[in-house]
Amino acid sequence: MYFSHLECSVPCGAGPFNARETHHLCPACAMPLLARYDLEAARAWSKDSLRDRVSSMWRYAEMMPIFPGDMVVTLGEGFTPLFHAPRLGAELGLSRLYVKDESLNPTNSFKARGQSAAVTRAKALGAKTLSVPSAGNAADAMAAYAASAGIPAHVFMPKDVKTPFITEAKLYGAEVTLVDGLITDAGRIAAERGKALGWYDVSTLKEPYRVEGKKTMAYELAEQLGWEYPDWIIYPTGGGTGMVGMWKAFEELEAIGWMPAGAKRPKMVTVQADGCAPIVKALAENAERAPMWEGAKTIADGLRVPKAVGDFLVLRAIRESGGTAIAVTDAEMVTGMRDLGRFEGISAAPEGGAAVQCIRNLIADGSIKKDDRVVLFNTGGALKYLEVVS
Ligand SMILES: Cc1ncc(COP(=O)(O)O)c(C=O)c1O
Ligand SMILES: [Zn+2]
């Protein structure tokens, strides 16, 4: 195992920080901390070892935030299928369209990965109570992993979140608080309430380990494509951990020699809702940070994130990869959900549907060519969002 320490993501010069102690944001600059590994030593780790490994994201345990003796809190998350999607590909005019189907994770979304890693680490650090603000999916995932770890959980969601998100969090025994506002308001209230009570806050990028779970999507992608990168990754982005995690993974894969140094990385594309598109706006305005989006509104609960603490890291990944950011309408998301359903039999959340429209736009403007290898991330399933299609 090569997990070694924590480092400021800016980096601001403070640290390194001891990963055997509890840390949230960088104490010097209040920006996210990232987990770091002994990459030199990790070069001794061979890909061949994966052959007999568990079919979950923990197959990459050596590059995960655990120390010898830690108990992993797992429900079988990750190692989701990467489907070739020939029928949807033909509809769009692509020969090499793939869908990474994250709806098949526990609790129906890719959020399971982040929470498996975060709750594993929280348990190892002795956390007594967990709390999380969420747009929906992260709350259900945290509730499930907290239950599995035997740690009480408090989740805070906007009060107009779709009912199944609330029902499922309660099913796992979490204490659910509904907030008059958005995820940012939920975050403020959760932090205020938890401070006095010593709750361990699992907010996106405010603790360093959800990113580590999400990064495994890129490890899997490389492995499933025979240790090659695709040309494009289309990713529905809210808080940004998925984008940040995958970009970090590419750095690690190259540093440990699993991918050639200088390999042409995928272009990272963020897709957002036109009713909440802070990253799209910041990229267009050439800004380093994305200001708060006022009046955020969309049927894609996971994309209703008006301000993200890791916005600069998402923007960095997009720019360094030569990618872009695109906003789509709610109606286009529903069309995309139906397309993934009727052409491929895949159950897609509006977030996944948004990625279909994003691809259409990038083909139309000549960016994506017909033989490019394109990976669409279906970050969640349709079932919790059925009200938008029925
Ligand atoms: C289905 C779905 N897709 C995408 C996202 C956005 O993910 P991230 O916050 O990692 O950008 C979310 C977040 O809640 C989500 O639930
Ligand atoms: Zn810092």
mmCIF file of C-alpha atoms and ligand atoms in Angstrom, residues 108-111 134-139 165 183 204 210 214 217 235-244 271-272 300-305 308 314 349-352 377-381 385, ligand 1:
data_model
loop_
_atom_site.group_PDB
_atom_site.id
_atom_site.type_symbol
_atom_site.label_atom_id
_atom_site.label_comp_id
_atom_site.label_asym_id
_atom_site.label_seq_id
_atom_site.Cartn_x
_atom_site.Cartn_y
_atom_site.Cartn_z
ATOM 1 C CA ASN A 108 -27.804 3.613 -8.091
ATOM 2 C CA SER A 109 -25.081 6.183 -8.752
ATOM 3 C CA PHE A 110 -21.336 6.804 -8.934
ATOM 4 C CA LYS A 111 -21.599 8.542 -5.552
ATOM 5 C CA SER A 134 -26.237 16.567 -0.786
ATOM 6 C CA ALA A 135 -28.168 17.297 -3.946
ATOM 7 C CA GLY A 136 -29.600 13.768 -3.588
ATOM 8 C CA ASN A 137 -27.436 10.835 -4.632
ATOM 9 C CA ALA A 138 -24.525 11.501 -2.271
ATOM 10 C CA ALA A 139 -26.915 11.452 0.698
ATOM 11 C CA PHE A 165 -33.808 10.305 -2.457
ATOM 12 C CA ILE A 183 -26.976 22.145 -1.541
ATOM 13 C CA THR A 204 -17.628 17.086 -1.569
ATOM 14 C CA ARG A 210 -14.377 11.085 -1.920
ATOM 15 C CA LYS A 214 -14.147 8.701 -7.854
ATOM 16 C CA MET A 217 -13.504 5.440 -12.671
ATOM 17 C CA TYR A 235 -19.006 13.967 -17.641
ATOM 18 C CA PRO A 236 -22.065 15.483 -15.932
ATOM 19 C CA THR A 237 -20.533 17.861 -13.409
ATOM 20 C CA GLY A 238 -21.898 19.378 -10.223
ATOM 21 C CA GLY A 239 -19.440 19.561 -7.321
ATOM 22 C CA GLY A 240 -16.763 18.251 -9.631
ATOM 23 C CA THR A 241 -15.246 15.319 -7.748
ATOM 24 C CA GLY A 242 -15.679 13.019 -10.731
ATOM 25 C CA MET A 243 -13.704 15.296 -13.042
ATOM 26 C CA VAL A 244 -11.064 16.107 -10.433
ATOM 27 C CA VAL A 271 -21.802 18.923 -19.061
ATOM 28 C CA GLN A 272 -24.108 21.061 -16.944
ATOM 29 C CA ALA A 300 -31.039 16.963 -12.755
ATOM 30 C CA ASP A 301 -30.684 17.147 -8.972
ATOM 31 C CA GLY A 302 -26.979 16.249 -9.158
ATOM 32 C CA LEU A 303 -26.276 19.241 -11.386
ATOM 33 C CA ARG A 304 -28.022 21.719 -9.084
ATOM 34 C CA VAL A 305 -24.766 22.843 -7.499
ATOM 35 C CA ALA A 308 -18.295 24.280 -5.809
ATOM 36 C CA VAL A 314 -12.431 21.201 -12.518
ATOM 37 C CA ALA A 349 -30.613 9.726 -14.826
ATOM 38 C CA PRO A 350 -31.140 13.176 -16.405
ATOM 39 C CA GLU A 351 -27.416 13.723 -15.744
ATOM 40 C CA GLY A 352 -26.601 10.794 -18.078
ATOM 41 C CA PHE A 377 -20.614 8.613 -18.174
ATOM 42 C CA ASN A 378 -24.097 7.584 -17.120
ATOM 43 C CA THR A 379 -23.579 8.716 -13.540
ATOM 44 C CA GLY A 380 -26.895 7.435 -12.190
ATOM 45 C CA GLY A 381 -30.025 5.453 -13.007
ATOM 46 C CA TYR A 385 -36.163 10.509 -11.319
HETATM 47 C C1 LIG B 1 -26.348 11.373 -11.040
HETATM 48 C C2 LIG B 1 -25.319 12.436 -10.780
HETATM 49 N N1 LIG B 1 -24.488 12.804 -11.770
HETATM 50 C C3 LIG B 1 -23.548 13.752 -11.602
HETATM 51 C C4 LIG B 1 -23.414 14.431 -10.404
HETATM 52 C C5 LIG B 1 -22.346 15.480 -10.274
HETATM 53 O O1 LIG B 1 -21.245 14.919 -9.659
HETATM 54 P P1 LIG B 1 -20.029 15.754 -9.066
HETATM 55 O O2 LIG B 1 -20.579 16.415 -7.857
HETATM 56 O O3 LIG B 1 -18.965 14.758 -8.775
HETATM 57 O O4 LIG B 1 -19.622 16.742 -10.098
HETATM 58 C C6 LIG B 1 -24.233 14.086 -9.330
HETATM 59 C C7 LIG B 1 -24.093 14.771 -8.035
HETATM 60 O O5 LIG B 1 -24.937 14.723 -7.169
HETATM 61 C C8 LIG B 1 -25.200 13.069 -9.511
HETATM 62 O O6 LIG B 1 -26.013 12.702 -8.513
#
